Amino acid sequence: EAGVAQSPRYKIIEKRQSVAFWCNPISGHATLYWYQQILGQGPKLLIQFQNNGVVDDSQLPKDRFSAERLKGVDSTLKIQPAKLEDSAVYLCASSRQGEKLFFGSGTQLSVL
Amino acid sequence: GENVEQHPSTLSVQEGDSAVIKCTYSDSASNYFPWYKQELGKGPQLIIDIRSNVGEKKDQRIAVTLNKTAKHFSLHITETQPEDSAVYFCAAFRSGGSYIPTFGRGTSLIVHP
């Protein structure tokens, strides 16, 4: 089966600009996760969806980050405006029953 | 919420040696403990997992042990090979889509030929 698809693979922007990431989970997976991974650290959960409802977004900086999951399938994560400290890899993952997570390759964001 | 501590942060071994990575968790309700391997430029990939009703699980050269009483679990890699070099992450959470997977900070394993 196809894995989790993410795009773009890399993105370089200047601070205060906006950026959007896209994720297509594995077909049939109800749970979708967005993680932020800063260099040298473990993944930190930003938001978790169960179908198209939000399970947890307590660590999402809501003044600049937003995310949606349309029709319980694809998802987009947006940052507006970006800050230097947002430079990180943004990982999308999905799972069928909230157990085994399958990750995409991630989007590496550099904010200059 | 859950808090996962992982040690060591870096582990350097010679090819053929064994490697052990340890994690502790705080939430006694956690019942699922996966281990992920992340190679450079790629997303984490699940390599082995264990549920709270099992004390040990083995898959070829890798094994995971769980001590529920002490709230710690470990990854064991035997006969290490250069291709085992990567960053390894542990995680702990309650299974089911309504619970939040929490990851450790990662261990960079370097296997010298």
XYZ file of N, CA and C in Angstrom, chain A:
336
model
N 0.852 -1.190 0.000
C 0.000 0.000 0.000
C 0.889 1.242 0.000
N 0.356 2.339 -0.539
C 1.121 3.578 -0.580
C 1.291 4.106 0.836
N 2.443 4.782 1.046
C 2.736 5.342 2.355
C 2.116 6.713 2.514
N 2.511 7.391 3.594
C 2.053 8.755 3.851
C 2.815 9.699 2.915
N 2.066 10.502 2.178
C 2.682 11.429 1.226
C 2.688 12.830 1.814
N 3.825 13.500 1.691
C 3.942 14.878 2.147
C 4.574 15.722 1.059
N 4.155 16.977 1.005
C 4.810 17.936 0.106
C 4.673 19.338 0.682
N 5.612 20.238 0.354
C 6.826 19.958 -0.412
C 7.856 19.223 0.433
N 8.938 18.830 -0.161
C 10.002 18.134 0.560
C 10.877 19.133 1.309
N 11.116 20.273 0.689
C 11.917 21.340 1.291
C 11.226 22.675 1.029
N 11.424 23.616 1.975
C 10.884 24.951 1.785
C 11.779 25.940 2.511
N 12.147 26.996 1.791
C 12.942 28.070 2.391
C 12.138 29.344 2.247
N 11.915 30.022 3.367
C 11.159 31.277 3.345
C 11.840 32.281 4.255
N 11.432 33.524 4.135
C 11.931 34.551 5.036
C 10.936 34.723 6.183
N 11.451 35.197 7.315
C 10.572 35.398 8.471
C 9.455 36.364 8.086
N 8.321 36.112 8.696
C 7.080 36.860 8.479
C 6.325 36.410 7.222
N 6.924 35.556 6.416
C 6.196 35.001 5.272
C 5.302 33.863 5.748
N 4.436 33.403 4.872
C 3.560 32.285 5.196
C 3.984 31.048 4.406
N 3.597 29.874 4.916
C 3.946 28.613 4.266
C 2.867 27.586 4.595
N 2.677 26.648 3.674
C 1.680 25.593 3.891
C 2.277 24.254 3.534
N 1.932 23.253 4.320
C 2.380 21.886 4.089
C 1.150 21.016 3.857
N 1.342 19.998 3.033
C 0.228 19.115 2.696
C 0.557 17.674 3.059
N -0.451 16.929 3.490
C -0.265 15.538 3.864
C -1.430 14.699 3.361
N -1.092 13.572 2.741
C -2.107 12.593 2.338
C -1.824 11.304 3.098
N -2.666 10.936 4.057
C -2.380 9.756 4.877
C -2.631 8.452 4.119
N -2.281 7.364 4.740
C -2.560 6.047 4.168
C -4.072 5.843 4.153
N -4.559 5.299 3.051
C -5.988 5.099 2.887
C -6.577 4.269 4.027
N -7.658 4.766 4.609
C -8.328 4.039 5.681
C -7.844 4.379 7.074
N -6.794 5.180 7.160
C -6.284 5.561 8.483
C -7.092 6.738 9.031
N -7.717 6.524 10.176
C -8.610 7.528 10.743
C -7.855 8.625 11.493
N -6.702 8.272 12.042
C -5.982 9.230 12.886
C -4.819 9.832 12.115
N -4.708 11.154 12.179
C -3.637 11.870 11.478
C -2.955 12.797 12.468
N -1.633 12.829 12.393
C -0.816 13.607 13.329
C 0.122 14.537 12.562
N 0.303 15.726 13.098
C 1.362 16.628 12.644
C 2.354 16.788 13.794
N 3.627 16.489 13.500
C 4.692 16.641 14.479
C 5.710 17.666 13.981
N 6.296 18.373 14.918
C 7.422 19.261 14.626
C 8.680 18.613 15.203
N 9.716 18.486 14.380
C 10.961 17.895 14.858
C 12.102 18.882 14.655
N 12.564 19.464 15.742
C 13.705 20.370 15.706
C 14.963 19.511 15.738
N 15.994 19.962 15.050
C 17.230 19.203 14.907
C 17.747 18.720 16.251
N 17.973 17.406 16.339
C 18.529 16.836 17.559
C 17.506 16.513 18.625
N 16.224 16.666 18.313
C 15.174 16.393 19.299
C 14.179 15.380 18.766
N 13.353 14.867 19.674
C 12.296 13.956 19.276
C 11.119 14.712 18.694
N 10.246 14.012 17.971
C 9.060 14.665 17.412
C 8.154 15.204 18.512
N 7.651 16.414 18.300
C 6.731 17.043 19.245
C 5.384 17.195 18.556
N 4.326 16.672 19.186
C 3.006 16.729 18.569
C 2.486 18.153 18.499
N 2.036 18.543 17.300
C 1.383 19.840 17.138
C -0.137 19.682 17.180
N -0.645 18.733 16.417
C -2.089 18.527 16.367
C -2.378 17.095 15.961
N -3.465 16.556 16.513
C -3.894 15.187 16.214
C -5.361 15.223 15.837
N -5.672 14.611 14.684
C -7.049 14.516 14.205
C -7.522 13.063 14.310
N -8.781 12.902 14.662
C -9.439 11.605 14.562
C -10.577 11.829 13.568
N -10.439 11.219 12.379
C -11.298 11.557 11.236
C -11.131 13.057 10.964
N -12.146 13.862 10.979
C -11.922 15.284 10.729
C -12.101 16.131 11.980
N -12.145 15.476 13.166
C -12.224 16.197 14.421
C -10.866 16.285 15.102
N -10.641 17.359 15.861
C -9.370 17.558 16.552
C -9.380 16.832 17.899
N -8.376 15.970 18.107
C -8.226 15.264 19.374
C -7.435 16.122 20.361
N -6.343 16.704 19.843
C -5.492 17.527 20.707
C -4.742 18.545 19.871
N -4.763 19.765 20.274
C -3.952 20.822 19.623
C -3.357 21.735 20.685
N -3.120 21.169 21.861
C -2.660 21.980 22.985
C -1.270 22.575 22.773
N -0.458 21.940 21.910
C 0.888 22.472 21.679
C 1.008 23.187 20.338
N -0.086 23.481 19.715
C -0.087 24.218 18.453
C -0.116 25.715 18.762
N 0.880 26.472 18.313
C 0.870 27.934 18.547
C -0.213 28.573 17.682
N -1.376 28.704 18.253
C -2.556 29.046 17.447
C -2.541 30.479 16.933
N -1.647 31.318 17.464
C -1.571 32.676 16.921
C -0.916 32.690 15.550
N -0.214 31.596 15.182
C 0.470 31.586 13.888
C 0.278 30.284 13.108
N -0.055 29.227 13.787
C -0.216 27.927 13.142
C -1.712 27.595 13.035
N -2.070 26.980 11.910
C -3.423 26.450 11.763
C -3.354 25.152 10.984
N -4.331 24.291 11.207
C -4.356 23.016 10.491
C -5.798 22.610 10.259
N -6.011 21.921 9.163
C -7.345 21.392 8.888
C -7.219 20.047 8.202
N -8.264 19.267 8.357
C -8.313 17.965 7.708
C -9.666 17.869 7.015
N -9.621 18.064 5.706
C -10.839 18.114 4.927
C -11.388 16.716 4.688
N -12.680 16.553 4.975
C -13.386 15.299 4.716
C -12.689 14.098 5.365
N -11.932 14.346 6.412
C -11.303 13.258 7.141
C -10.210 12.537 6.386
N -9.632 13.186 5.345
C -8.582 12.522 4.566
C -7.321 13.394 4.576
N -7.124 14.198 3.517
C -5.938 15.043 3.422
C -5.926 16.101 4.525
N -4.729 16.603 4.786
C -4.590 17.656 5.783
C -3.576 18.692 5.333
N -3.790 19.937 5.755
C -2.810 20.994 5.511
C -2.454 21.649 6.840
N -1.205 22.020 6.964
C -0.691 22.752 8.116
C -0.131 24.064 7.594
N -0.548 25.179 8.188
C -0.109 26.487 7.717
C 0.564 27.259 8.840
N 1.567 28.026 8.455
C 2.240 28.922 9.393
C 2.178 30.324 8.797
N 1.641 31.263 9.589
C 1.534 32.633 9.109
C 1.427 33.591 10.294
N 2.394 34.448 10.538
C 3.680 34.567 9.843
C 4.744 33.665 10.474
N 5.708 33.247 9.694
C 6.758 32.360 10.197
C 7.794 33.137 11.012
N 8.362 32.458 12.009
C 9.439 32.986 12.812
C 10.682 32.117 12.612
N 11.832 32.658 12.995
C 13.080 31.913 12.841
C 13.018 30.566 13.566
N 12.382 30.558 14.756
C 12.343 29.338 15.557
C 11.417 28.263 14.986
N 10.720 28.579 13.901
C 9.878 27.568 13.253
C 10.681 26.657 12.332
N 11.951 26.973 12.150
C 12.814 26.116 11.317
C 12.874 24.728 11.940
N 12.448 23.730 11.183
C 12.323 22.373 11.711
C 11.869 21.473 10.569
N 11.769 20.176 10.887
C 11.136 19.236 9.965
C 9.714 19.015 10.463
N 8.757 19.130 9.550
C 7.359 18.918 9.907
C 6.950 17.548 9.363
N 6.609 16.679 10.291
C 6.285 15.297 9.967
C 4.787 15.066 10.076
N 4.252 14.377 9.094
C 2.872 13.937 9.156
C 2.876 12.420 9.363
N 1.974 11.932 10.177
C 1.856 10.499 10.407
C 0.381 10.126 10.422
N 0.105 8.857 10.144
C -1.274 8.383 10.246
C -1.286 7.003 10.881
N -2.422 6.635 11.442
C -2.573 5.293 12.005
C -4.015 4.851 11.835
N -4.167 3.531 11.779
C -5.507 2.989 11.575
C -6.311 3.014 12.860
N -5.674 2.597 13.943
C -6.410 2.478 15.204
C -5.700 3.197 16.338
N -4.925 4.252 15.988
C -4.249 5.021 17.019
C -3.184 4.228 17.729
N -2.471 3.362 16.972
C -1.418 2.579 17.593
C -0.149 2.662 16.737
N -0.024 1.854 15.722
C 1.165 1.918 14.861
C 1.087 3.176 14.000
N 2.038 4.096 14.210
C 2.087 5.309 13.408
C 2.986 5.094 12.204
N 2.530 5.555 11.051
C 3.329 5.526 9.830
C 3.622 6.977 9.455
N 4.912 7.283 9.316
C 5.328 8.653 9.052
C 5.630 8.874 7.576
N 5.388 10.106 7.141
C 5.872 10.531 5.842
C 7.344 10.944 5.961
N 7.911 11.374 4.854
C 9.331 11.764 4.840
C 9.565 13.145 5.433
N 8.496 13.912 5.598
C 8.620 15.214 6.238
C 8.886 16.349 5.270
N 8.647 17.560 5.747
C 8.988 18.782 5.033
C 10.021 19.526 5.866
N 11.171 19.770 5.271
C 12.205 20.516 5.983
C 12.017 22.002 5.711
N 11.706 22.752 6.753
C 11.465 24.187 6.628
C 12.647 24.977 7.184
N 13.134 25.896 6.387
C 14.165 26.826 6.839
C 13.594 28.233 6.775
N 13.618 28.934 7.893
C 13.137 30.313 7.949
C 14.351 31.225 8.125
N 14.541 32.112 7.160
C 15.740 32.971 7.166
C 15.424 34.386 7.640
